[in-house]
C-alpha cells in the first residue's frame, strides 16, 4: 500500500500535469478551487487521472466532496485495492 | 442455387475533402448579449472565440451542397460516378424523407443510394466506417460522406452552460477505391445508458407546439468526464487497431467539442509535439458532424497538414456514441 505521502506526491504530479500547478503547492490542506485555482473541468480531469493512476472509482456524487488535496488523498487511501 | 457475390475493391481511401461555413460570425461579445457570460470565461472553458451561424439564404441544404460540390470537384470525378450519398446530421427537421436523396439529385449523383444517419458528433466517422465497408464489400464505388449541421436552430439561448458551444457548418469527403489502404478499421461503440447526457429537452412535436426549438441540453461535466477518460482510451484503441504508433502520426483531428477535451486527449495519448492538432473550434465552435471534415479541410488549406499525411480522427457525442479511424489525408 502506498503511504499518504506517496499518494500526495503522485496526486501532485497529476494536478501539475492537468492544471500546471507547481508540485510543491499541492499540499494536504490546500483547496483545489480556492487555493490552487483549479476550475471544475480541470477537477474532472484530475478525478479521471486519479482513477487511472490509483485504480479507484470516484463517483460524481463523491467527487463533489473532494474539496481539498487531503480529502482526495484520504479517499484514495480508503478505497485503494 | 448459388447467388452472385459482390466483389469490392481491396482498399478504400478518402479522395478529397471540401467544406462550407455560414457567413454570419457570432463572436463572444455578441454571445454575451444573449447569455450572462464573458469572452474570457468562454475562451478559458472551451477555446471558442467565435462561431458561425446561418444567415439570410443559408440552410442545411445549401451548406451541404456547397461542401459536397467542392469535394467532388477536388476528387476529379463526375458527380454521376458517385453511387452512394451518406449525410450525417441531427439538424434536419423533417423526419422523412431524409435530405441525402435530395442532395444526390441536386449534385447530379443520379440514382445514387442515399440516406441520412443520426450519430451526432460521431456521425462523420460513422459515415467513413460505412463508406469504407461498402466499397470493400462491393456495395459501392464512390461514396460521398457529408457531415452538416445547423445547430443554431436548436440552441437554447437561455442556457448559459451550452449556448456558446454550438454552431453551424458542413464538411464533405469523397471516399473511393484505392490501391493502398487509406482507412484503418473503425473503432466504434455506444453507451445508451448515458442517452440523456446530450439530448433534446423535449420531442419535436412538443417543441413545435410551444414555439421553442431551443431544445439542446447537455450535462457538461458528465460528457467531459466520458470524453477525457473513455474516449481518450478509445483513441488509443483506434491507433492499436490501425497498427500505428503516435510517432507515426502527422495529424490529430478530434471532433471539435471543446479545446479542453482536445488538450486532455493530447496528454493521455502523449502525442509528440510534431503532430499537428486541429483547433478549428476557436473560430467555428462545435458544429457536431461537420467539425472533423471542416478541420481536415482547414489543416490542408493552411499547409499545416499535407496530402498523404497520416491522421487520427475520432468523433464522440450524443447517444452517447463514438467512432475513430486512422486515415491517409486526401
mmCIF file of C-alpha atoms in Angstrom:
data_model
loop_
_atom_site.group_PDB
_atom_site.id
_atom_site.type_symbol
_atom_site.label_atom_id
_atom_site.label_comp_id
_atom_site.label_asym_id
_atom_site.label_seq_id
_atom_site.Cartn_x
_atom_site.Cartn_y
_atom_site.Cartn_z
ATOM 1 C CA UNK A 1 0.000 0.000 0.000
ATOM 2 C CA UNK A 2 1.186 3.452 -0.838
ATOM 3 C CA UNK A 3 1.754 5.847 2.040
ATOM 4 C CA UNK A 4 -0.127 9.121 2.433
ATOM 5 C CA UNK A 5 2.937 10.989 1.246
ATOM 6 C CA UNK A 6 3.361 8.749 -1.795
ATOM 7 C CA UNK A 7 -0.278 9.288 -2.775
ATOM 8 C CA UNK A 8 0.036 13.045 -2.239
ATOM 9 C CA UNK A 9 3.159 13.152 -4.421
ATOM 10 C CA UNK A 10 1.515 11.184 -7.235
ATOM 11 C CA UNK A 11 -1.623 13.319 -6.990
ATOM 12 C CA UNK A 12 0.588 16.414 -7.148
ATOM 13 C CA UNK A 13 2.028 15.136 -10.436
ATOM 14 C CA UNK A 14 -1.489 14.755 -11.862
ATOM 15 C CA UNK A 15 -2.539 18.239 -10.710
ATOM 16 C CA UNK A 16 0.652 19.654 -12.192
ATOM 17 C CA UNK A 17 0.082 17.843 -15.475
ATOM 18 C CA UNK A 18 -3.569 18.903 -15.781
ATOM 19 C CA UNK A 19 -3.571 22.413 -14.351
ATOM 20 C CA UNK A 20 0.087 23.491 -14.314
ATOM 21 C CA UNK A 21 0.100 23.929 -10.539
ATOM 22 C CA UNK A 22 3.634 23.608 -9.082
ATOM 23 C CA UNK A 23 4.043 20.203 -7.430
ATOM 24 C CA UNK A 24 5.243 21.802 -4.179
ATOM 25 C CA UNK A 25 1.970 23.739 -3.825
ATOM 26 C CA UNK A 26 -0.173 20.600 -3.781
ATOM 27 C CA UNK A 27 -0.281 20.085 -0.006
ATOM 28 C CA UNK A 28 -2.944 18.313 2.053
ATOM 29 C CA UNK A 29 -4.511 21.472 3.468
ATOM 30 C CA UNK A 30 -4.930 23.167 0.096
ATOM 31 C CA UNK A 31 -8.353 23.613 -1.512
ATOM 32 C CA UNK A 32 -8.333 22.681 -5.208
ATOM 33 C CA UNK A 33 -10.594 25.561 -6.217
ATOM 34 C CA UNK A 34 -9.757 28.311 -3.699
ATOM 35 C CA UNK A 35 -6.013 27.769 -3.208
ATOM 36 C CA UNK A 36 -4.814 26.022 -6.365
ATOM 37 C CA UNK A 37 -7.138 27.798 -8.816
ATOM 38 C CA UNK A 38 -8.294 24.502 -10.336
ATOM 39 C CA UNK A 39 -11.567 25.002 -12.245
ATOM 40 C CA UNK A 40 -14.410 22.485 -12.498
ATOM 41 C CA UNK A 41 -13.270 20.997 -15.820
ATOM 42 C CA UNK A 42 -9.711 20.550 -14.578
ATOM 43 C CA UNK A 43 -11.136 18.933 -11.432
ATOM 44 C CA UNK A 44 -12.914 16.368 -13.630
ATOM 45 C CA UNK A 45 -9.626 15.623 -15.366
ATOM 46 C CA UNK A 46 -7.860 15.221 -12.032
ATOM 47 C CA UNK A 47 -10.557 12.752 -10.919
ATOM 48 C CA UNK A 48 -10.152 10.763 -14.155
ATOM 49 C CA UNK A 49 -6.371 10.861 -13.695
ATOM 50 C CA UNK A 50 -6.678 9.543 -10.121
ATOM 51 C CA UNK A 51 -8.951 6.719 -11.228
ATOM 52 C CA UNK A 52 -6.349 5.612 -13.763
ATOM 53 C CA UNK A 53 -3.318 6.098 -11.526
ATOM 54 C CA UNK A 54 -4.684 4.608 -8.310
ATOM 55 C CA UNK A 55 -7.188 2.084 -9.667
ATOM 56 C CA UNK A 56 -10.079 3.555 -7.689
ATOM 57 C CA UNK A 57 -13.576 4.524 -8.791
ATOM 58 C CA UNK A 58 -14.663 8.023 -7.799
ATOM 59 C CA UNK A 59 -18.395 8.529 -8.492
ATOM 60 C CA UNK A 60 -19.662 12.007 -9.419
ATOM 61 C CA UNK A 61 -21.550 12.387 -6.147
ATOM 62 C CA UNK A 62 -18.361 11.537 -4.242
ATOM 63 C CA UNK A 63 -16.097 13.811 -6.272
ATOM 64 C CA UNK A 64 -18.130 16.835 -5.142
ATOM 65 C CA UNK A 65 -16.907 16.171 -1.596
ATOM 66 C CA UNK A 66 -13.230 16.185 -2.512
ATOM 67 C CA UNK A 67 -12.605 19.849 -1.772
ATOM 68 C CA UNK A 68 -9.016 19.678 -0.557
ATOM 69 C CA UNK A 69 -5.952 17.708 -1.549
ATOM 70 C CA UNK A 70 -6.256 15.951 1.816
ATOM 71 C CA UNK A 71 -9.872 14.918 1.016
ATOM 72 C CA UNK A 72 -8.705 13.312 -2.228
ATOM 73 C CA UNK A 73 -5.737 11.564 -0.629
ATOM 74 C CA UNK A 74 -7.945 10.207 2.176
ATOM 75 C CA UNK A 75 -10.493 8.908 -0.328
ATOM 76 C CA UNK A 76 -7.790 7.163 -2.326
ATOM 77 C CA UNK A 77 -6.238 5.656 0.794
ATOM 78 C CA UNK A 78 -9.603 4.296 1.895
ATOM 79 C CA UNK A 79 -10.544 2.829 -1.476
ATOM 80 C CA UNK A 80 -7.277 1.561 -2.893
ATOM 81 C CA UNK A 81 -7.287 -2.154 -3.641
ATOM 82 C CA UNK B 1 -28.801 -22.390 -56.429
ATOM 83 C CA UNK B 2 -25.904 -20.092 -55.712
ATOM 84 C CA UNK B 3 -26.257 -16.332 -55.713
ATOM 85 C CA UNK B 4 -23.686 -13.956 -57.079
ATOM 86 C CA UNK B 5 -21.428 -12.253 -54.562
ATOM 87 C CA UNK B 6 -20.362 -8.634 -54.964
ATOM 88 C CA UNK B 7 -16.636 -8.099 -55.386
ATOM 89 C CA UNK B 8 -15.332 -4.936 -53.836
ATOM 90 C CA UNK B 9 -12.118 -3.008 -54.044
ATOM 91 C CA UNK B 10 -9.475 -4.390 -51.727
ATOM 92 C CA UNK B 11 -8.826 -0.954 -50.219
ATOM 93 C CA UNK B 12 -10.522 2.427 -49.881
ATOM 94 C CA UNK B 13 -9.297 5.905 -49.096
ATOM 95 C CA UNK B 14 -10.544 9.472 -48.812
ATOM 96 C CA UNK B 15 -10.048 11.023 -52.242
ATOM 97 C CA UNK B 16 -10.926 14.619 -51.397
ATOM 98 C CA UNK B 17 -12.432 16.953 -48.832
ATOM 99 C CA UNK B 18 -14.456 20.159 -49.026
ATOM 100 C CA UNK B 19 -16.185 22.363 -46.506
ATOM 101 C CA UNK B 20 -18.585 25.262 -46.178
ATOM 102 C CA UNK B 21 -19.230 27.663 -43.338
ATOM 103 C CA UNK B 22 -22.059 30.152 -42.953
ATOM 104 C CA UNK B 23 -21.269 33.818 -43.491
ATOM 105 C CA UNK B 24 -22.542 35.101 -40.156
ATOM 106 C CA UNK B 25 -19.835 35.421 -37.498
ATOM 107 C CA UNK B 26 -21.088 35.388 -33.906
ATOM 108 C CA UNK B 27 -18.258 36.388 -31.596
ATOM 109 C CA UNK B 28 -18.260 36.015 -27.822
ATOM 110 C CA UNK B 29 -19.166 39.663 -27.404
ATOM 111 C CA UNK B 30 -22.410 39.106 -29.315
ATOM 112 C CA UNK B 31 -22.943 35.804 -27.465
ATOM 113 C CA UNK B 32 -22.781 37.702 -24.190
ATOM 114 C CA UNK B 33 -25.731 39.841 -25.280
ATOM 115 C CA UNK B 34 -27.787 36.604 -25.150
ATOM 116 C CA UNK B 35 -26.340 34.966 -22.054
ATOM 117 C CA UNK B 36 -24.664 36.198 -18.907
ATOM 118 C CA UNK B 37 -21.039 35.264 -19.529
ATOM 119 C CA UNK B 38 -17.766 36.769 -20.699
ATOM 120 C CA UNK B 39 -15.339 36.366 -23.576
ATOM 121 C CA UNK B 40 -12.619 35.358 -21.126
ATOM 122 C CA UNK B 41 -14.739 32.705 -19.422
ATOM 123 C CA UNK B 42 -15.916 31.173 -22.700
ATOM 124 C CA UNK B 43 -12.413 31.068 -24.170
ATOM 125 C CA UNK B 44 -10.897 29.669 -20.991
ATOM 126 C CA UNK B 45 -13.508 26.923 -20.693
ATOM 127 C CA UNK B 46 -13.843 25.968 -24.361
ATOM 128 C CA UNK B 47 -11.256 27.663 -26.578
ATOM 129 C CA UNK B 48 -14.073 29.242 -28.607
ATOM 130 C CA UNK B 49 -13.564 32.857 -29.721
ATOM 131 C CA UNK B 50 -16.312 32.954 -32.327
ATOM 132 C CA UNK B 51 -18.686 30.641 -34.140
ATOM 133 C CA UNK B 52 -20.666 30.658 -37.377
ATOM 134 C CA UNK B 53 -24.443 30.651 -37.622
ATOM 135 C CA UNK B 54 -26.530 30.531 -40.768
ATOM 136 C CA UNK B 55 -27.808 33.841 -42.050
ATOM 137 C CA UNK B 56 -30.070 35.015 -44.835
ATOM 138 C CA UNK B 57 -30.356 32.468 -47.648
ATOM 139 C CA UNK B 58 -28.332 29.785 -45.893
ATOM 140 C CA UNK B 59 -29.600 26.487 -44.558
ATOM 141 C CA UNK B 60 -28.603 22.875 -44.000
ATOM 142 C CA UNK B 61 -29.164 22.039 -47.654
ATOM 143 C CA UNK B 62 -27.158 24.949 -49.058
ATOM 144 C CA UNK B 63 -24.205 24.267 -46.740
ATOM 145 C CA UNK B 64 -24.259 20.554 -47.570
ATOM 146 C CA UNK B 65 -24.367 21.205 -51.311
ATOM 147 C CA UNK B 66 -21.551 23.755 -51.157
ATOM 148 C CA UNK B 67 -19.222 21.428 -49.239
ATOM 149 C CA UNK B 68 -20.110 18.453 -51.430
ATOM 150 C CA UNK B 69 -19.524 20.321 -54.704
ATOM 151 C CA UNK B 70 -16.014 21.263 -53.597
ATOM 152 C CA UNK B 71 -15.233 17.697 -52.523
ATOM 153 C CA UNK B 72 -16.499 16.242 -55.801
ATOM 154 C CA UNK B 73 -14.544 18.736 -57.877
ATOM 155 C CA UNK B 74 -11.348 18.047 -55.908
ATOM 156 C CA UNK B 75 -11.844 14.288 -56.303
ATOM 157 C CA UNK B 76 -11.607 14.829 -60.044
ATOM 158 C CA UNK B 77 -14.621 12.648 -60.739
ATOM 159 C CA UNK B 78 -18.027 13.292 -62.289
ATOM 160 C CA UNK B 79 -20.893 13.635 -59.821
ATOM 161 C CA UNK B 80 -22.651 10.913 -61.807
ATOM 162 C CA UNK B 81 -19.997 8.395 -60.713
ATOM 163 C CA UNK B 82 -20.973 8.829 -57.060
ATOM 164 C CA UNK B 83 -23.176 5.868 -56.280
ATOM 165 C CA UNK B 84 -23.777 6.432 -52.555
ATOM 166 C CA UNK B 85 -24.503 9.577 -50.576
ATOM 167 C CA UNK B 86 -24.459 9.464 -46.766
ATOM 168 C CA UNK B 87 -25.489 12.584 -44.859
ATOM 169 C CA UNK B 88 -24.783 12.708 -41.143
ATOM 170 C CA UNK B 89 -26.838 15.336 -39.352
ATOM 171 C CA UNK B 90 -29.013 15.879 -36.301
ATOM 172 C CA UNK B 91 -30.396 19.181 -37.525
ATOM 173 C CA UNK B 92 -32.591 18.152 -40.455
ATOM 174 C CA UNK B 93 -36.003 18.822 -39.065
ATOM 175 C CA UNK B 94 -38.086 16.745 -41.472
ATOM 176 C CA UNK B 95 -38.398 13.283 -40.010
ATOM 177 C CA UNK B 96 -38.957 11.923 -43.521
ATOM 178 C CA UNK B 97 -37.704 11.856 -46.189
ATOM 179 C CA UNK B 98 -34.030 12.162 -45.416
ATOM 180 C CA UNK B 99 -32.123 15.018 -47.017
ATOM 181 C CA UNK B 100 -29.487 12.832 -48.722
ATOM 182 C CA UNK B 101 -31.647 11.792 -51.732
ATOM 183 C CA UNK B 102 -32.401 15.453 -52.486
ATOM 184 C CA UNK B 103 -28.718 16.335 -52.197
ATOM 185 C CA UNK B 104 -27.791 13.453 -54.523
ATOM 186 C CA UNK B 105 -30.280 14.667 -57.122
ATOM 187 C CA UNK B 106 -29.150 18.292 -56.915
ATOM 188 C CA UNK B 107 -25.498 17.277 -57.162
ATOM 189 C CA UNK B 108 -26.099 15.092 -60.217
ATOM 190 C CA UNK B 109 -25.406 11.811 -58.430
ATOM 191 C CA UNK B 110 -28.326 10.264 -60.280
ATOM 192 C CA UNK B 111 -29.730 7.038 -58.848
ATOM 193 C CA UNK B 112 -27.179 7.016 -56.021
ATOM 194 C CA UNK B 113 -28.148 5.143 -52.887
ATOM 195 C CA UNK B 114 -28.758 7.973 -50.426
ATOM 196 C CA UNK B 115 -29.634 8.111 -46.762
ATOM 197 C CA UNK B 116 -29.209 10.145 -43.590
ATOM 198 C CA UNK B 117 -27.590 8.836 -40.430
ATOM 199 C CA UNK B 118 -28.024 10.133 -36.898
ATOM 200 C CA UNK B 119 -24.868 9.660 -34.868
ATOM 201 C CA UNK B 120 -24.432 13.253 -33.733
ATOM 202 C CA UNK B 121 -20.817 14.340 -33.284
ATOM 203 C CA UNK B 122 -19.573 10.845 -34.169
ATOM 204 C CA UNK B 123 -21.582 10.886 -37.390
ATOM 205 C CA UNK B 124 -18.769 11.739 -39.772
ATOM 206 C CA UNK B 125 -16.622 8.848 -38.518
ATOM 207 C CA UNK B 126 -19.641 6.532 -38.579
ATOM 208 C CA UNK B 127 -20.079 7.570 -42.222
ATOM 209 C CA UNK B 128 -16.424 6.915 -43.022
ATOM 210 C CA UNK B 129 -16.725 3.469 -41.423
ATOM 211 C CA UNK B 130 -19.746 2.711 -43.567
ATOM 212 C CA UNK B 131 -18.209 4.085 -46.776
ATOM 213 C CA UNK B 132 -15.036 2.052 -46.293
ATOM 214 C CA UNK B 133 -17.020 -1.136 -45.639
ATOM 215 C CA UNK B 134 -19.416 -0.564 -48.555
ATOM 216 C CA UNK B 135 -16.571 -0.043 -51.011
ATOM 217 C CA UNK B 136 -14.608 -3.077 -49.844
ATOM 218 C CA UNK B 137 -17.776 -5.216 -49.862
ATOM 219 C CA UNK B 138 -18.620 -4.192 -53.421
ATOM 220 C CA UNK B 139 -21.825 -2.402 -52.469
ATOM 221 C CA UNK B 140 -20.471 0.988 -53.583
ATOM 222 C CA UNK B 141 -17.676 2.509 -55.648
ATOM 223 C CA UNK B 142 -17.555 6.230 -54.851
ATOM 224 C CA UNK B 143 -19.233 7.352 -51.639
ATOM 225 C CA UNK B 144 -19.943 10.965 -50.739
ATOM 226 C CA UNK B 145 -19.959 11.391 -46.955
ATOM 227 C CA UNK B 146 -21.304 14.721 -45.700
ATOM 228 C CA UNK B 147 -21.389 15.970 -42.123
ATOM 229 C CA UNK B 148 -23.597 19.038 -41.852
ATOM 230 C CA UNK B 149 -25.358 20.858 -39.033
ATOM 231 C CA UNK B 150 -27.348 23.977 -38.306
ATOM 232 C CA UNK B 151 -27.308 23.630 -34.533
ATOM 233 C CA UNK B 152 -28.009 27.360 -34.170
ATOM 234 C CA UNK B 153 -31.626 26.406 -34.818
ATOM 235 C CA UNK B 154 -31.629 24.112 -31.770
ATOM 236 C CA UNK B 155 -29.642 26.178 -29.265
ATOM 237 C CA UNK B 156 -31.310 27.148 -26.019
ATOM 238 C CA UNK B 157 -30.220 30.778 -25.702
ATOM 239 C CA UNK B 158 -31.357 30.782 -22.092
ATOM 240 C CA UNK B 159 -28.899 28.024 -21.176
ATOM 241 C CA UNK B 160 -25.666 29.758 -20.252
ATOM 242 C CA UNK B 161 -23.835 26.442 -19.965
ATOM 243 C CA UNK B 162 -24.338 25.363 -23.602
ATOM 244 C CA UNK B 163 -25.499 28.281 -25.773
ATOM 245 C CA UNK B 164 -21.968 29.433 -26.646
ATOM 246 C CA UNK B 165 -20.823 25.990 -27.773
ATOM 247 C CA UNK B 166 -22.899 25.050 -30.768
ATOM 248 C CA UNK B 167 -22.574 26.218 -34.343
ATOM 249 C CA UNK B 168 -23.285 25.561 -37.993
ATOM 250 C CA UNK B 169 -21.207 24.250 -40.880
ATOM 251 C CA UNK B 170 -20.676 21.433 -43.354
ATOM 252 C CA UNK B 171 -17.831 19.223 -44.493
ATOM 253 C CA UNK B 172 -17.785 16.529 -47.156
ATOM 254 C CA UNK B 173 -15.427 13.876 -48.460
ATOM 255 C CA UNK B 174 -15.440 11.505 -51.399
ATOM 256 C CA UNK B 175 -14.338 8.005 -50.435
ATOM 257 C CA UNK B 176 -13.308 5.731 -53.280
ATOM 258 C CA UNK B 177 -11.390 2.602 -54.235
ATOM 259 C CA UNK B 178 -7.635 2.626 -53.745
ATOM 260 C CA UNK B 179 -4.585 0.506 -54.449
ATOM 261 C CA UNK B 180 -3.286 1.123 -50.934
ATOM 262 C CA UNK B 181 -5.240 1.253 -47.693
ATOM 263 C CA UNK B 182 -6.192 4.746 -46.537
ATOM 264 C CA UNK B 183 -8.746 3.929 -43.822
ATOM 265 C CA UNK B 184 -7.970 1.806 -40.758
ATOM 266 C CA UNK B 185 -10.502 -0.497 -39.062
ATOM 267 C CA UNK B 186 -13.199 1.575 -37.381
ATOM 268 C CA UNK B 187 -13.238 1.502 -33.573
ATOM 269 C CA UNK B 188 -16.761 2.417 -32.548
ATOM 270 C CA UNK B 189 -19.401 1.892 -29.973
ATOM 271 C CA UNK B 190 -22.123 3.420 -27.828
ATOM 272 C CA UNK B 191 -23.253 3.863 -24.249
ATOM 273 C CA UNK B 192 -27.007 4.297 -24.301
ATOM 274 C CA UNK B 193 -27.135 4.332 -20.517
ATOM 275 C CA UNK B 194 -25.959 7.920 -20.900
ATOM 276 C CA UNK B 195 -28.594 8.835 -23.510
ATOM 277 C CA UNK B 196 -29.613 11.895 -21.516
ATOM 278 C CA UNK B 197 -26.078 13.328 -21.301
ATOM 279 C CA UNK B 198 -26.559 15.239 -24.564
ATOM 280 C CA UNK B 199 -30.149 15.274 -25.704
ATOM 281 C CA UNK B 200 -33.245 17.184 -26.697
ATOM 282 C CA UNK B 201 -35.108 18.618 -23.744
ATOM 283 C CA UNK B 202 -38.371 17.631 -25.413
ATOM 284 C CA UNK B 203 -39.530 15.843 -28.594
ATOM 285 C CA UNK B 204 -40.057 17.972 -31.700
ATOM 286 C CA UNK B 205 -43.881 17.895 -31.626
ATOM 287 C CA UNK B 206 -43.841 19.424 -28.123
ATOM 288 C CA UNK B 207 -41.151 21.923 -29.097
ATOM 289 C CA UNK B 208 -43.072 22.993 -32.178
ATOM 290 C CA UNK B 209 -46.301 23.304 -30.215
ATOM 291 C CA UNK B 210 -44.623 25.568 -27.683
ATOM 292 C CA UNK B 211 -42.789 27.509 -30.383
ATOM 293 C CA UNK B 212 -39.475 26.750 -28.713
ATOM 294 C CA UNK B 213 -36.927 24.995 -30.918
ATOM 295 C CA UNK B 214 -34.104 25.623 -28.442
ATOM 296 C CA UNK B 215 -34.033 22.089 -27.185
ATOM 297 C CA UNK B 216 -30.345 21.128 -26.934
ATOM 298 C CA UNK B 217 -29.270 20.161 -23.436
ATOM 299 C CA UNK B 218 -26.010 18.774 -22.142
ATOM 300 C CA UNK B 219 -24.676 17.507 -18.828
ATOM 301 C CA UNK B 220 -21.324 19.151 -19.356
ATOM 302 C CA UNK B 221 -19.290 17.524 -16.607
ATOM 303 C CA UNK B 222 -20.538 14.004 -17.372
ATOM 304 C CA UNK B 223 -19.675 14.448 -21.034
ATOM 305 C CA UNK B 224 -16.293 15.963 -20.192
ATOM 306 C CA UNK B 225 -15.509 13.034 -17.926
ATOM 307 C CA UNK B 226 -16.526 10.496 -20.584
ATOM 308 C CA UNK B 227 -14.541 12.302 -23.271
ATOM 309 C CA UNK B 228 -11.349 12.732 -21.279
ATOM 310 C CA UNK B 229 -11.416 9.197 -19.882
ATOM 311 C CA UNK B 230 -13.219 6.647 -22.036
ATOM 312 C CA UNK B 231 -12.808 8.457 -25.364
ATOM 313 C CA UNK B 232 -9.122 9.185 -24.816
ATOM 314 C CA UNK B 233 -8.759 5.437 -24.292
ATOM 315 C CA UNK B 234 -10.821 4.752 -27.431
ATOM 316 C CA UNK B 235 -8.356 6.942 -29.344
ATOM 317 C CA UNK B 236 -5.549 4.683 -28.133
ATOM 318 C CA UNK B 237 -7.533 1.622 -29.205
ATOM 319 C CA UNK B 238 -8.032 3.216 -32.625
ATOM 320 C CA UNK B 239 -4.274 3.590 -33.037
ATOM 321 C CA UNK B 240 -3.753 -0.015 -31.923
ATOM 322 C CA UNK B 241 -6.373 -1.288 -34.379
ATOM 323 C CA UNK B 242 -4.616 0.626 -37.152
ATOM 324 C CA UNK B 243 -1.196 -0.680 -36.167
ATOM 325 C CA UNK B 244 0.060 2.895 -35.887
ATOM 326 C CA UNK B 245 2.138 4.406 -33.082
ATOM 327 C CA UNK B 246 1.914 8.045 -32.003
ATOM 328 C CA UNK B 247 5.364 8.614 -33.533
ATOM 329 C CA UNK B 248 3.961 7.703 -36.943
ATOM 330 C CA UNK B 249 1.109 10.211 -36.742
ATOM 331 C CA UNK B 250 1.250 13.519 -38.595
ATOM 332 C CA UNK B 251 -2.084 14.980 -37.526
ATOM 333 C CA UNK B 252 -4.728 14.598 -34.829
ATOM 334 C CA UNK B 253 -8.212 15.708 -35.819
ATOM 335 C CA UNK B 254 -10.635 15.052 -32.964
ATOM 336 C CA UNK B 255 -14.235 16.212 -33.029
ATOM 337 C CA UNK B 256 -14.134 19.865 -32.021
ATOM 338 C CA UNK B 257 -16.223 19.556 -28.862
ATOM 339 C CA UNK B 258 -14.121 21.655 -26.539
ATOM 340 C CA UNK B 259 -10.447 22.602 -26.700
ATOM 341 C CA UNK B 260 -10.063 21.435 -23.101
ATOM 342 C CA UNK B 261 -11.137 17.933 -24.182
ATOM 343 C CA UNK B 262 -8.607 18.059 -27.020
ATOM 344 C CA UNK B 263 -5.891 19.049 -24.537
ATOM 345 C CA UNK B 264 -6.826 16.240 -22.163
ATOM 346 C CA UNK B 265 -6.700 13.731 -25.013
ATOM 347 C CA UNK B 266 -3.282 15.041 -26.026
ATOM 348 C CA UNK B 267 -1.975 14.454 -22.516
ATOM 349 C CA UNK B 268 -3.478 10.999 -22.387
ATOM 350 C CA UNK B 269 -2.195 9.971 -25.832
ATOM 351 C CA UNK B 270 1.230 11.540 -25.199
ATOM 352 C CA UNK B 271 1.393 12.764 -28.777
ATOM 353 C CA UNK B 272 4.795 14.072 -29.888
ATOM 354 C CA UNK B 273 4.956 17.824 -30.496
ATOM 355 C CA UNK B 274 5.408 17.361 -34.238
ATOM 356 C CA UNK B 275 1.817 16.085 -34.538
ATOM 357 C CA UNK B 276 -0.429 18.833 -35.890
ATOM 358 C CA UNK B 277 -3.577 19.223 -33.776
ATOM 359 C CA UNK B 278 -6.867 20.569 -35.143
ATOM 360 C CA UNK B 279 -8.216 23.512 -33.157
ATOM 361 C CA UNK B 280 -10.816 24.925 -35.511
ATOM 362 C CA UNK B 281 -13.217 25.187 -32.594
ATOM 363 C CA UNK B 282 -11.656 28.597 -31.927
ATOM 364 C CA UNK B 283 -13.318 30.121 -34.978
ATOM 365 C CA UNK B 284 -16.060 27.659 -35.868
ATOM 366 C CA UNK B 285 -17.396 26.449 -32.496
ATOM 367 C CA UNK B 286 -18.769 22.941 -32.118
ATOM 368 C CA UNK B 287 -20.639 22.026 -35.275
ATOM 369 C CA UNK B 288 -21.079 18.342 -34.484
ATOM 370 C CA UNK B 289 -20.875 16.054 -37.536
ATOM 371 C CA UNK B 290 -19.262 18.820 -39.608
ATOM 372 C CA UNK B 291 -16.333 19.510 -37.319
ATOM 373 C CA UNK B 292 -13.879 16.791 -38.417
ATOM 374 C CA UNK B 293 -14.115 17.282 -42.210
ATOM 375 C CA UNK B 294 -14.117 21.070 -41.670
ATOM 376 C CA UNK B 295 -10.955 20.818 -39.588
ATOM 377 C CA UNK B 296 -9.374 18.430 -42.082
ATOM 378 C CA UNK B 297 -10.002 20.876 -44.906
ATOM 379 C CA UNK B 298 -8.671 23.784 -42.844
ATOM 380 C CA UNK B 299 -5.425 21.969 -41.934
ATOM 381 C CA UNK B 300 -4.813 21.062 -45.573
ATOM 382 C CA UNK B 301 -5.654 24.583 -46.769
ATOM 383 C CA UNK B 302 -3.280 26.207 -44.274
ATOM 384 C CA UNK B 303 -0.462 23.821 -45.199
ATOM 385 C CA UNK B 304 -0.161 22.583 -41.598
ATOM 386 C CA UNK B 305 -1.008 19.116 -42.905
ATOM 387 C CA UNK B 306 -0.483 17.765 -46.391
ATOM 388 C CA UNK B 307 -1.884 15.134 -48.703
ATOM 389 C CA UNK B 308 -0.623 11.678 -47.772
ATOM 390 C CA UNK B 309 -0.181 12.518 -44.095
ATOM 391 C CA UNK B 310 -1.397 10.019 -41.511
ATOM 392 C CA UNK B 311 -4.155 11.392 -39.279
ATOM 393 C CA UNK B 312 -6.116 10.102 -36.291
ATOM 394 C CA UNK B 313 -9.776 11.147 -36.403
ATOM 395 C CA UNK B 314 -12.279 10.479 -33.629
ATOM 396 C CA UNK B 315 -15.855 11.642 -33.181
ATOM 397 C CA UNK B 316 -17.911 11.389 -29.988
ATOM 398 C CA UNK B 317 -21.216 12.775 -28.841
ATOM 399 C CA UNK B 318 -24.932 12.386 -28.199
ATOM 400 C CA UNK B 319 -26.022 8.812 -27.771
ATOM 401 C CA UNK B 320 -23.526 8.507 -26.345
ATOM 402 C CA UNK B 321 -21.733 7.264 -29.454
ATOM 403 C CA UNK B 322 -18.182 7.357 -30.734
ATOM 404 C CA UNK B 323 -16.098 6.228 -33.720
ATOM 405 C CA UNK B 324 -12.467 6.638 -34.728
ATOM 406 C CA UNK B 325 -10.120 5.766 -37.560
ATOM 407 C CA UNK B 326 -6.600 6.445 -38.731
ATOM 408 C CA UNK B 327 -6.741 7.814 -42.254
ATOM 409 C CA UNK B 328 -4.452 8.952 -45.013
ATOM 410 C CA UNK B 329 -5.277 12.592 -45.728
ATOM 411 C CA UNK B 330 -6.522 13.335 -49.254
#
